[in-house]
CSV table of C-alpha atoms in Angstrom, one decimal:
chain,number,residue,atom,x,y,z
A,60,UNK,CA,-49.3,24.1,-23.4
A,61,UNK,CA,-50.2,25.1,-26.8
A,62,UNK,CA,-53.9,25.0,-28.0
A,63,UNK,CA,-52.7,23.9,-31.5
A,64,UNK,CA,-52.0,20.3,-32.1
A,65,UNK,CA,-50.5,18.6,-35.1
A,66,UNK,CA,-50.3,14.9,-36.2
A,67,UNK,CA,-48.3,13.1,-37.0
A,68,UNK,CA,-45.2,14.6,-35.2
A,69,UNK,CA,-42.9,12.8,-37.5
A,70,UNK,CA,-43.4,11.3,-41.1
A,71,UNK,CA,-41.2,9.6,-43.5
A,72,UNK,CA,-42.5,9.1,-47.0
A,73,UNK,CA,-41.3,8.1,-50.4
A,74,UNK,CA,-41.7,10.4,-53.4
A,75,UNK,CA,-44.6,8.4,-54.8
A,76,UNK,CA,-46.5,8.3,-51.6
A,77,UNK,CA,-49.6,10.3,-50.6
A,78,UNK,CA,-50.0,11.4,-47.1
A,79,UNK,CA,-51.8,14.2,-45.0
A,80,UNK,CA,-50.7,16.4,-42.1
A,81,UNK,CA,-53.4,17.4,-39.7
A,82,UNK,CA,-53.7,20.4,-37.6
A,83,UNK,CA,-56.4,21.1,-35.0
A,84,UNK,CA,-56.7,24.3,-32.9
A,85,UNK,CA,-58.7,24.4,-29.6
A,86,UNK,CA,-58.5,28.2,-29.2
A,87,UNK,CA,-61.8,29.3,-31.0
A,88,UNK,CA,-59.7,31.1,-33.7
A,89,UNK,CA,-60.9,31.8,-37.2
A,90,UNK,CA,-57.6,32.1,-39.2
A,91,UNK,CA,-55.3,29.2,-39.8
A,92,UNK,CA,-51.8,28.9,-41.4
A,93,UNK,CA,-49.2,26.4,-42.9
A,94,UNK,CA,-45.5,27.4,-42.6
A,95,UNK,CA,-42.5,25.5,-43.9
A,96,UNK,CA,-39.2,25.7,-41.8
A,97,UNK,CA,-36.1,24.2,-43.5
A,98,UNK,CA,-32.7,24.2,-42.2
A,99,UNK,CA,-30.8,27.5,-42.6
A,100,UNK,CA,-33.9,29.2,-44.2
A,101,UNK,CA,-36.5,31.5,-42.7
A,102,UNK,CA,-39.9,30.3,-41.7
A,103,UNK,CA,-41.9,30.5,-45.0
A,104,UNK,CA,-45.6,31.2,-45.0
A,105,UNK,CA,-47.4,28.6,-47.4
A,106,UNK,CA,-51.2,29.1,-47.0
A,107,UNK,CA,-53.5,31.3,-45.0
A,108,UNK,CA,-57.2,30.5,-44.3
A,109,UNK,CA,-59.5,33.0,-42.9
A,110,UNK,CA,-63.0,31.9,-42.0
A,111,UNK,CA,-62.4,28.7,-43.9
A,112,UNK,CA,-61.6,30.6,-47.1
A,113,UNK,CA,-58.1,30.4,-48.5
A,114,UNK,CA,-56.8,34.0,-48.6
A,115,UNK,CA,-53.2,33.4,-49.5
A,116,UNK,CA,-51.2,30.8,-51.5
A,117,UNK,CA,-47.6,31.8,-51.4
A,118,UNK,CA,-46.6,30.4,-54.8
A,119,UNK,CA,-46.6,26.9,-53.3
A,120,UNK,CA,-46.2,23.9,-55.7
A,121,UNK,CA,-49.3,22.1,-56.5
A,122,UNK,CA,-48.0,18.9,-54.9
A,123,UNK,CA,-49.0,20.6,-51.6
A,124,UNK,CA,-52.8,20.8,-51.3
A,125,UNK,CA,-54.4,22.5,-48.3
A,126,UNK,CA,-57.9,21.7,-47.0
A,127,UNK,CA,-59.8,23.7,-44.3
A,128,UNK,CA,-63.1,21.9,-43.6
A,129,UNK,CA,-64.0,24.1,-40.6
A,130,UNK,CA,-62.4,26.8,-38.5
A,131,UNK,CA,-60.8,24.2,-36.1
A,132,UNK,CA,-59.2,21.9,-38.5
A,133,UNK,CA,-56.6,22.3,-41.3
A,134,UNK,CA,-55.0,19.7,-43.5
A,135,UNK,CA,-52.0,19.6,-45.8
A,136,UNK,CA,-52.3,16.9,-48.5
A,137,UNK,CA,-49.0,15.8,-49.9
A,138,UNK,CA,-48.2,13.9,-53.1
A,139,UNK,CA,-45.3,13.2,-55.3
A,140,UNK,CA,-43.0,15.1,-53.0
A,141,UNK,CA,-39.3,15.8,-53.6
A,142,UNK,CA,-36.5,15.3,-51.2
A,143,UNK,CA,-36.1,19.1,-51.0
A,144,UNK,CA,-39.6,19.2,-49.4
A,145,UNK,CA,-38.1,17.6,-46.3
A,146,UNK,CA,-38.6,20.1,-43.6
A,147,UNK,CA,-40.6,21.0,-40.4
A,148,UNK,CA,-44.2,21.9,-41.3
A,149,UNK,CA,-45.8,24.2,-38.7
A,150,UNK,CA,-49.5,25.1,-38.4
A,151,UNK,CA,-50.6,28.2,-36.7
A,152,UNK,CA,-53.9,29.9,-35.7
A,153,UNK,CA,-55.0,33.5,-34.8
A,154,UNK,CA,-58.1,35.3,-34.1
A,155,UNK,CA,-58.9,37.5,-37.1
A,156,UNK,CA,-60.4,40.6,-35.3
A,157,UNK,CA,-59.6,43.3,-38.0
A,158,UNK,CA,-56.4,44.0,-36.0
A,159,UNK,CA,-53.0,43.6,-37.6
A,160,UNK,CA,-51.5,42.7,-34.2
A,161,UNK,CA,-53.3,39.4,-33.7
A,162,UNK,CA,-51.0,36.8,-32.1
A,163,UNK,CA,-50.4,33.6,-34.0
A,164,UNK,CA,-50.1,30.5,-31.9
A,165,UNK,CA,-48.0,27.6,-33.4
A,166,UNK,CA,-48.5,24.0,-33.1
A,167,UNK,CA,-45.4,21.7,-32.4
A,168,UNK,CA,-44.9,20.8,-36.1
A,169,UNK,CA,-44.6,17.7,-38.3
A,170,UNK,CA,-41.1,16.7,-39.1
A,171,UNK,CA,-41.3,15.5,-42.6
A,172,UNK,CA,-38.6,13.4,-44.4
A,173,UNK,CA,-39.0,12.6,-48.1
A,174,UNK,CA,-36.8,9.7,-49.3
B,121,UNK,CA,-32.8,42.3,-51.1
B,122,UNK,CA,-34.5,39.9,-48.6
B,123,UNK,CA,-37.8,41.1,-47.3
B,124,UNK,CA,-36.8,40.6,-43.7
B,125,UNK,CA,-33.2,40.3,-42.6
B,126,UNK,CA,-31.5,39.5,-39.4
B,127,UNK,CA,-28.0,38.8,-38.3
B,128,UNK,CA,-28.0,35.0,-37.8
B,129,UNK,CA,-25.3,35.2,-35.1
B,130,UNK,CA,-24.6,33.2,-33.1
B,131,UNK,CA,-24.4,35.6,-30.2
B,132,UNK,CA,-22.5,34.1,-27.2
B,133,UNK,CA,-22.8,36.4,-24.2
B,134,UNK,CA,-22.3,36.0,-20.4
B,135,UNK,CA,-25.1,35.8,-18.0
B,136,UNK,CA,-26.1,39.3,-16.9
B,137,UNK,CA,-25.0,41.0,-20.0
B,138,UNK,CA,-27.2,43.2,-22.3
B,139,UNK,CA,-27.7,42.1,-25.8
B,140,UNK,CA,-29.4,43.8,-28.7
B,141,UNK,CA,-30.7,42.4,-32.0
B,142,UNK,CA,-31.7,44.4,-35.1
B,143,UNK,CA,-34.0,43.3,-37.9
B,144,UNK,CA,-34.5,45.2,-41.1
B,145,UNK,CA,-37.5,45.0,-43.5
B,146,UNK,CA,-37.9,46.1,-47.1
B,147,UNK,CA,-41.6,46.9,-47.4
B,148,UNK,CA,-42.4,50.3,-46.1
B,149,UNK,CA,-46.1,49.5,-46.1
B,150,UNK,CA,-45.6,46.9,-43.5
B,151,UNK,CA,-48.4,47.0,-40.8
B,152,UNK,CA,-47.2,45.2,-37.8
B,153,UNK,CA,-44.0,43.8,-36.2
B,154,UNK,CA,-43.3,41.0,-33.8
B,155,UNK,CA,-40.5,39.2,-32.0
B,156,UNK,CA,-40.9,35.4,-31.6
B,157,UNK,CA,-38.7,33.1,-29.6
B,158,UNK,CA,-37.9,29.6,-30.8
B,159,UNK,CA,-36.3,27.0,-28.5
B,160,UNK,CA,-34.4,24.2,-30.0
B,161,UNK,CA,-36.8,21.6,-31.6
B,162,UNK,CA,-39.8,23.6,-30.4
B,163,UNK,CA,-42.3,25.8,-32.1
B,164,UNK,CA,-42.0,29.6,-32.3
B,165,UNK,CA,-43.8,31.5,-29.5
B,166,UNK,CA,-44.6,35.2,-29.5
B,167,UNK,CA,-42.3,37.1,-27.3
B,168,UNK,CA,-43.5,40.7,-27.9
B,169,UNK,CA,-45.3,42.7,-30.5
B,170,UNK,CA,-43.4,45.9,-31.6
B,171,UNK,CA,-45.5,49.1,-31.4
B,172,UNK,CA,-44.6,52.4,-33.1
B,173,UNK,CA,-44.1,54.0,-29.6
B,174,UNK,CA,-41.8,51.2,-28.5
B,175,UNK,CA,-42.7,48.8,-25.7
B,176,UNK,CA,-41.1,47.1,-22.7
B,177,UNK,CA,-41.9,43.9,-20.9
B,178,UNK,CA,-39.6,43.3,-17.9
B,179,UNK,CA,-36.1,42.8,-19.2
B,180,UNK,CA,-37.2,43.0,-22.8
B,181,UNK,CA,-37.5,46.2,-24.8
B,182,UNK,CA,-38.7,46.4,-28.5
B,183,UNK,CA,-38.4,49.5,-30.7
B,184,UNK,CA,-39.6,50.2,-34.2
B,185,UNK,CA,-37.9,52.7,-36.5
B,186,UNK,CA,-40.2,53.1,-39.5
B,187,UNK,CA,-37.9,55.8,-41.2
B,188,UNK,CA,-35.0,53.4,-41.3
B,189,UNK,CA,-37.3,50.3,-41.5
B,190,UNK,CA,-35.9,48.3,-38.7
B,191,UNK,CA,-37.0,46.9,-35.4
B,192,UNK,CA,-34.9,46.0,-32.4
B,193,UNK,CA,-35.0,43.9,-29.3
B,194,UNK,CA,-33.0,44.6,-26.2
B,195,UNK,CA,-32.5,42.0,-23.5
B,196,UNK,CA,-31.1,43.3,-20.2
B,197,UNK,CA,-29.6,41.3,-17.4
B,198,UNK,CA,-29.7,38.2,-19.6
B,199,UNK,CA,-30.5,34.9,-18.0
B,200,UNK,CA,-29.4,31.3,-19.0
B,201,UNK,CA,-33.1,30.6,-19.9
B,202,UNK,CA,-32.9,33.4,-22.5
B,203,UNK,CA,-30.8,31.1,-24.8
B,204,UNK,CA,-32.9,30.5,-28.0
B,205,UNK,CA,-33.3,31.7,-31.5
B,206,UNK,CA,-35.2,35.0,-31.8
B,207,UNK,CA,-37.2,35.5,-34.8
B,208,UNK,CA,-38.4,38.8,-36.1
B,209,UNK,CA,-41.6,38.8,-38.1
B,210,UNK,CA,-43.3,41.5,-40.3
B,211,UNK,CA,-46.9,41.5,-41.3
B,212,UNK,CA,-47.0,42.2,-45.0
B,213,UNK,CA,-50.7,42.0,-45.1
B,214,UNK,CA,-53.4,44.4,-43.6
B,215,UNK,CA,-55.7,43.9,-40.7
B,216,UNK,CA,-57.1,40.5,-40.3
B,217,UNK,CA,-55.5,37.3,-41.2
B,218,UNK,CA,-51.9,37.9,-41.3
B,219,UNK,CA,-49.1,37.4,-43.9
B,220,UNK,CA,-46.1,37.1,-41.7
B,221,UNK,CA,-42.7,37.2,-43.2
B,222,UNK,CA,-40.0,36.0,-40.9
B,223,UNK,CA,-36.3,36.7,-40.7
B,224,UNK,CA,-33.8,34.0,-40.5
B,225,UNK,CA,-33.5,34.1,-36.9
B,226,UNK,CA,-30.7,35.2,-34.5
B,227,UNK,CA,-29.2,32.4,-32.3
B,228,UNK,CA,-28.4,33.5,-28.8
B,229,UNK,CA,-26.5,31.5,-26.2
B,230,UNK,CA,-26.1,32.9,-22.6
B,231,UNK,CA,-23.0,31.5,-20.9
B,232,UNK,CA,-22.8,31.0,-17.2
C-alpha cells in the first residue's frame, strides 16, 4: 500500500466555493509535489516543495494555492475554480538526497469536479 | 514540439508477445529518466528508472539513447497483468527535488 494518502478522494464544488485538498506522506520524505491529470493530457507538474520551501511553481493560476506546513503535509487550496479545472489531482513525495534518480511515490489522488 | 512524446496507442498484443515502446524528449540537458505504470483509476507507480547503460528487471528492459534523445521499454513474454498505461517521465531539474515532465502515456492491453 502507498505511504501517501490524500483526502478527500472525490470532491464536487461550485465555481464560487473554496475547498482544500490534503496530502500526507508517511515515508519520511522531504520533497512533495502536486500534479494535475486531465483526460487525454499528460500528467502535469504544478508545484514542488523541498524541505518545506516551494521550489517550483509551474505557471499555475493563482486560484490554486499550495501550502506545506511541514515535511509530511501538503495542501492545495482551491477558490474560484473553472469547469476546466476538473481533473484528478495527485500528490507525490520523494526523498531529496541530491540524486536525480529519487523515486516519487504517488497518492491515490482526489477526483475533482467543478460545476 | 512537446517536451516528452509517446505513442498513445492503444497497443493490443497477445499474451506471450514482446512489445516495445519509445519515448522522445526535447531537452538534451535532461538528467534522469523513468518508466511509470498506471492502472485504470489508480495512481502511477514507478516501474523502472532508465540508466545510461540500460537496465533490465526480469521481463522488462529499459534503454536510453542520449544522442537521439529517446528512451525505450521492452516487455518480453507479456502477461495479462501487464495491461496498463505506461508513462515515460523525464527529470528536467537537477539533483534533489525533481521536476518531472511526463509523456501522454501508452495504453497496453494484453489479450488472452
